[in-house]
Tab-separated table of C-alpha atoms in Angstrom:
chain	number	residue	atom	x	y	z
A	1	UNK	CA	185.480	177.339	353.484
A	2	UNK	CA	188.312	174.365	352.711
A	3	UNK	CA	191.416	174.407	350.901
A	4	UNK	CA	192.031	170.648	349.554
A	5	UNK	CA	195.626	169.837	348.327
A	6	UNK	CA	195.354	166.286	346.645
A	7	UNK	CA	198.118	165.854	343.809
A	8	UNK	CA	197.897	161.945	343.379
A	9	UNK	CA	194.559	162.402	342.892
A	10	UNK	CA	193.835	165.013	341.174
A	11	UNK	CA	197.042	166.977	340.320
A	12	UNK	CA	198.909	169.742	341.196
A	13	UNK	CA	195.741	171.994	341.871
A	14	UNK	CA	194.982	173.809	344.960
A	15	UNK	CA	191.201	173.531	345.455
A	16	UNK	CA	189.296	176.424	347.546
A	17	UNK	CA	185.974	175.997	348.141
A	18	UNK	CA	184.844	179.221	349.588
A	19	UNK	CA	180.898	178.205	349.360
A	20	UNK	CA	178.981	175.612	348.149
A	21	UNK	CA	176.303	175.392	345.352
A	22	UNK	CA	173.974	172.995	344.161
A	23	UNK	CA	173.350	175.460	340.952
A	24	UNK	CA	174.978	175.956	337.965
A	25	UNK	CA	178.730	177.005	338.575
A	26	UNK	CA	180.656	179.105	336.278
A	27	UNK	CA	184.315	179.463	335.473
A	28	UNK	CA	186.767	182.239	334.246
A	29	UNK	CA	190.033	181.210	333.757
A	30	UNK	CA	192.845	183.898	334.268
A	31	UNK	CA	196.509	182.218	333.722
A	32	UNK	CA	196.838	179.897	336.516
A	33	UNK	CA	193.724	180.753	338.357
A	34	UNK	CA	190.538	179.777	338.015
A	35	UNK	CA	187.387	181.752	339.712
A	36	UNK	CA	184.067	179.981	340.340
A	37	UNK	CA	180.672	182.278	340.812
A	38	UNK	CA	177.283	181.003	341.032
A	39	UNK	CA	174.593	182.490	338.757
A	40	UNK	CA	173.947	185.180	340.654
A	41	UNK	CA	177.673	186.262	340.027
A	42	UNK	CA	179.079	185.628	343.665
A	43	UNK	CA	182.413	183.997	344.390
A	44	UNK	CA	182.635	180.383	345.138
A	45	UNK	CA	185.730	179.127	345.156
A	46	UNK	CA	189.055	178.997	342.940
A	47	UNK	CA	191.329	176.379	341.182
A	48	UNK	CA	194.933	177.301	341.444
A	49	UNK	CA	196.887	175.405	338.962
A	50	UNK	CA	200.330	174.657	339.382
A	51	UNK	CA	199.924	175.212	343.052
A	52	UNK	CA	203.479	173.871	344.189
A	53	UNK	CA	204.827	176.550	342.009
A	54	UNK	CA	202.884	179.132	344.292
A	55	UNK	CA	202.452	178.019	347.704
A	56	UNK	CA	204.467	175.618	350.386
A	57	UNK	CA	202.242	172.523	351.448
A	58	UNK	CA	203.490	169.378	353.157
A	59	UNK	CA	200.337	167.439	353.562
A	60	UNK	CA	197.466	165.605	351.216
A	61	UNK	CA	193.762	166.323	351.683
A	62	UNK	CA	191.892	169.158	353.505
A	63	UNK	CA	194.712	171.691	354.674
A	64	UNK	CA	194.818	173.723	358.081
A	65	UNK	CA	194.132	177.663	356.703
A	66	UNK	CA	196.430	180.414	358.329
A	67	UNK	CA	197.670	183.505	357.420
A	68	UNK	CA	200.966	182.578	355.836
A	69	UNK	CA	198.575	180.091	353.190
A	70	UNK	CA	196.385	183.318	352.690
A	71	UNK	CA	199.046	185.477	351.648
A	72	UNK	CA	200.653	182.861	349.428
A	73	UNK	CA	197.522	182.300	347.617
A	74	UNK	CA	196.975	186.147	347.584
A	75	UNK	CA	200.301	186.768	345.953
A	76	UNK	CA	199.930	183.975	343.512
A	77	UNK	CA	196.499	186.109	342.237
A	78	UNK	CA	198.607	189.138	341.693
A	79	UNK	CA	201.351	187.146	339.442
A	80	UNK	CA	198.406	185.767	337.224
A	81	UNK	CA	196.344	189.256	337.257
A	82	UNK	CA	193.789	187.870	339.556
A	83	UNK	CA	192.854	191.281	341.972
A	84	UNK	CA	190.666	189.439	343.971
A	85	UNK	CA	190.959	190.108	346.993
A	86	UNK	CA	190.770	186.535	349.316
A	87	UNK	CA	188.965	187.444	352.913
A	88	UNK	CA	189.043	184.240	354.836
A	89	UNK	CA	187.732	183.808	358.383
A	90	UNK	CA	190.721	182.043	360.277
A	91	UNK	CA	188.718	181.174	363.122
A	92	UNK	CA	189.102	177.288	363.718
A	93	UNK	CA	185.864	175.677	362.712
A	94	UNK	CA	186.956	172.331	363.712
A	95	UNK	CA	187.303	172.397	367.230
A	96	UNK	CA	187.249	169.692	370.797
A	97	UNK	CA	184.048	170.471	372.482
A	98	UNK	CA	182.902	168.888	375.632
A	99	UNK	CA	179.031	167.577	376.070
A	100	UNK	CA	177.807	169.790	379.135
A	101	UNK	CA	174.343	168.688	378.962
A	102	UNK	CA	172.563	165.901	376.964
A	103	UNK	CA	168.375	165.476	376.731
A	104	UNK	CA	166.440	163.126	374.685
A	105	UNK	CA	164.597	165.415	371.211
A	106	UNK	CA	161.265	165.930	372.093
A	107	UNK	CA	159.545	164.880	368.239
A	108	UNK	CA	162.782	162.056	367.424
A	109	UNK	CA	163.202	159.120	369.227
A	110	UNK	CA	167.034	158.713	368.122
A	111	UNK	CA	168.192	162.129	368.149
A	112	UNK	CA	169.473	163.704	371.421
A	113	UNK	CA	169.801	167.689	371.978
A	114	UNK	CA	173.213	168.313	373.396
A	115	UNK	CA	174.664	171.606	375.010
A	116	UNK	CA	178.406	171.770	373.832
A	117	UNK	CA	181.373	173.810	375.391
A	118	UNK	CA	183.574	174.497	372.659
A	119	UNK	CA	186.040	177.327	374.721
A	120	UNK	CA	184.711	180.357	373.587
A	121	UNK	CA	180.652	179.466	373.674
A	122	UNK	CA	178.401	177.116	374.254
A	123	UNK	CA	176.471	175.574	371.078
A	124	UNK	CA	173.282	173.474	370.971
A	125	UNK	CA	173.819	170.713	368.621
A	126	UNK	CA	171.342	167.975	368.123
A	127	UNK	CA	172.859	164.646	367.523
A	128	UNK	CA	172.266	161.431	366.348
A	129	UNK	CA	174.961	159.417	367.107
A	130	UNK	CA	174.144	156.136	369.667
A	131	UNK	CA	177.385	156.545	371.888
A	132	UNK	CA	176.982	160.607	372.381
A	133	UNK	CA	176.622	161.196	376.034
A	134	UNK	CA	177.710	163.952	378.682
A	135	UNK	CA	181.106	164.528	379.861
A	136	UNK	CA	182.747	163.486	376.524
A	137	UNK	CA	184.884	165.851	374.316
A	138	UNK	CA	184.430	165.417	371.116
A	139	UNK	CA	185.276	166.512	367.641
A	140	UNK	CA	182.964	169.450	367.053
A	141	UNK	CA	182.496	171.243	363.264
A	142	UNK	CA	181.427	174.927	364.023
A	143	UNK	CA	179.197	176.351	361.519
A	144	UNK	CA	181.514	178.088	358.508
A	145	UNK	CA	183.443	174.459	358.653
A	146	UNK	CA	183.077	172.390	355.355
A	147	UNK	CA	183.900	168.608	355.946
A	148	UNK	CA	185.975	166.208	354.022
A	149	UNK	CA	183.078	164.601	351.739
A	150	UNK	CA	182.344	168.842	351.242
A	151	UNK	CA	179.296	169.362	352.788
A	152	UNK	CA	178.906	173.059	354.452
A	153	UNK	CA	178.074	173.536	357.920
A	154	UNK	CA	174.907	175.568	358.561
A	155	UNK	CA	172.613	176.581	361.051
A	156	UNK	CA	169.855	174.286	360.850
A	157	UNK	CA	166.668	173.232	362.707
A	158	UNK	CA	165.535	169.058	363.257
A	159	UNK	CA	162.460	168.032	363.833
A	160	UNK	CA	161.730	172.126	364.930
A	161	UNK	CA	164.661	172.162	367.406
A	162	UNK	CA	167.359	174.810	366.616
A	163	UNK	CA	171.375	172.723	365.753
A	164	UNK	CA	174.185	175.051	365.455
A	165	UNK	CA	177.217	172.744	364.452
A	166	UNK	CA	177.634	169.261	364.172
A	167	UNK	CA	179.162	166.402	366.357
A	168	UNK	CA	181.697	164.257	364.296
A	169	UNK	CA	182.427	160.881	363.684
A	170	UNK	CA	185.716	159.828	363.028
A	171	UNK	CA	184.585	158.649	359.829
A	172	UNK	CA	183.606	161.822	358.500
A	173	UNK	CA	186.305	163.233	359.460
A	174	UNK	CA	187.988	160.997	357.060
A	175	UNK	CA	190.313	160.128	359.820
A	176	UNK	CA	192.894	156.920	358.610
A	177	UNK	CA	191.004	153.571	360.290
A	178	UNK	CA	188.012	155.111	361.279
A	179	UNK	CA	185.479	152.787	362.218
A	180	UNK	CA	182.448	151.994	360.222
A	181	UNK	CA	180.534	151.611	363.214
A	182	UNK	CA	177.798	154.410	364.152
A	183	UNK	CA	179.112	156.807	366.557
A	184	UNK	CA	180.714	160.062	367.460
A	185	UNK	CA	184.730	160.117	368.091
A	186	UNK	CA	185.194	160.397	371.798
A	187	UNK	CA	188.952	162.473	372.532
A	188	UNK	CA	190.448	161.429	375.614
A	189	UNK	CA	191.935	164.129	378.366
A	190	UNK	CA	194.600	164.997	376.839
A	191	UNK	CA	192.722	167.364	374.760
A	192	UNK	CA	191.507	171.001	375.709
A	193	UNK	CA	188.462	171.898	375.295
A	194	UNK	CA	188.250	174.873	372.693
A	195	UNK	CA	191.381	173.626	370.795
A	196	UNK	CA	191.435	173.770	367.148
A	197	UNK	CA	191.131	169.727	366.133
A	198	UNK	CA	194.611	168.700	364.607
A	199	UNK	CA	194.044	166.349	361.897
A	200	UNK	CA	197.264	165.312	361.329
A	201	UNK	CA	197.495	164.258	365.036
């Protein structure tokens, strides 16, 4: 799930990607509103037009989802006849983790299988990345998080070991001056582990 708020780039439109589909998308357009199934009929995402007429944002790019933006969004459906009814898991999915454990894949020679204390859980997360390593916190994107570039998060399995999550760069976290280098962003201290990840900060 993402909400992306972008008006220099593309406009006034509030984009909510609720899934996403390689398939053929359709649209039904309802006033300001625009609904987006797959072909099997299921909801994937809306285009609210107009959106500054609707809802309160103060920031560009992928937006921080709480309640308040919910029930905005939810009210602007009613004034255009839309009676969908928006469920949204609130639950940060981008959150600081902290590398408990780190071994070497069994059947890849560059991917490591970490453990991962994100707070409320511990997630096994095979990684990539040449600088990951234990004792670090780091940027972790819980599965149900869709990243800046909009790929989904899933539950996935490489090279037959079970990943739930991913390990972030700052790059693809589309952070301002990330580095182009390979790597994971390392947090320092200050951060606690289980936080939701503050992109703005």
């Amino acid at each position: 799930m993402q909400f992306v708020y972008n008006p220099k780039g593309i406009g006034d439109v509030l984009i909510i990607t609720l899934d996403q589909k390689e398939t053929k998308v359709d649209h039904e357009t309802i006033g300001d509103v625009t609904r987006l199934t797959d072909e099997d009929g299921q909801v994937v995402g809306y285009n609210l037009f107009h959106a500054s007429n609707y809802v309160s944002i103060d920031t560009n790019g992928p937006l921080s989802v709480d309640e308040g933006l919910v029930n905005q969004v939810q009210k602007a459906f009613k004034q255009n006849g839309v009676h969908d009814e928006l469920t949204i898991d609130l639950t940060p999915k981008f959150v600081v983790g902290y590398v408990k454990e780190k071994a070497p894949h069994e059947d890849a020679t560059k991917l490591n299988v970490c453990q991962v204390d994100v707070g409320d859980e511990s997630l096994q997360i095979v990684c990539g990345a040449p600088n990951v390593d234990e004792g670090q916190k780091v940027v972790v994107a819980k599965v149900g998080a869709m990243m800046p570039d909009g790929m989904h998060i899933k539950p996935s399995s490489l090279r037959g070991v079970e990943s739930t999550g991913m390990i972030c760069s700052a790059k693809e976290l589309n952070l301002p001056n990330a580095s182009e280098k390979k790597g994971i962003l390392v947090l320092d201290d200050s951060y606690r582990v289980g936080e939701q990840f503050d992109f703005k900060a």
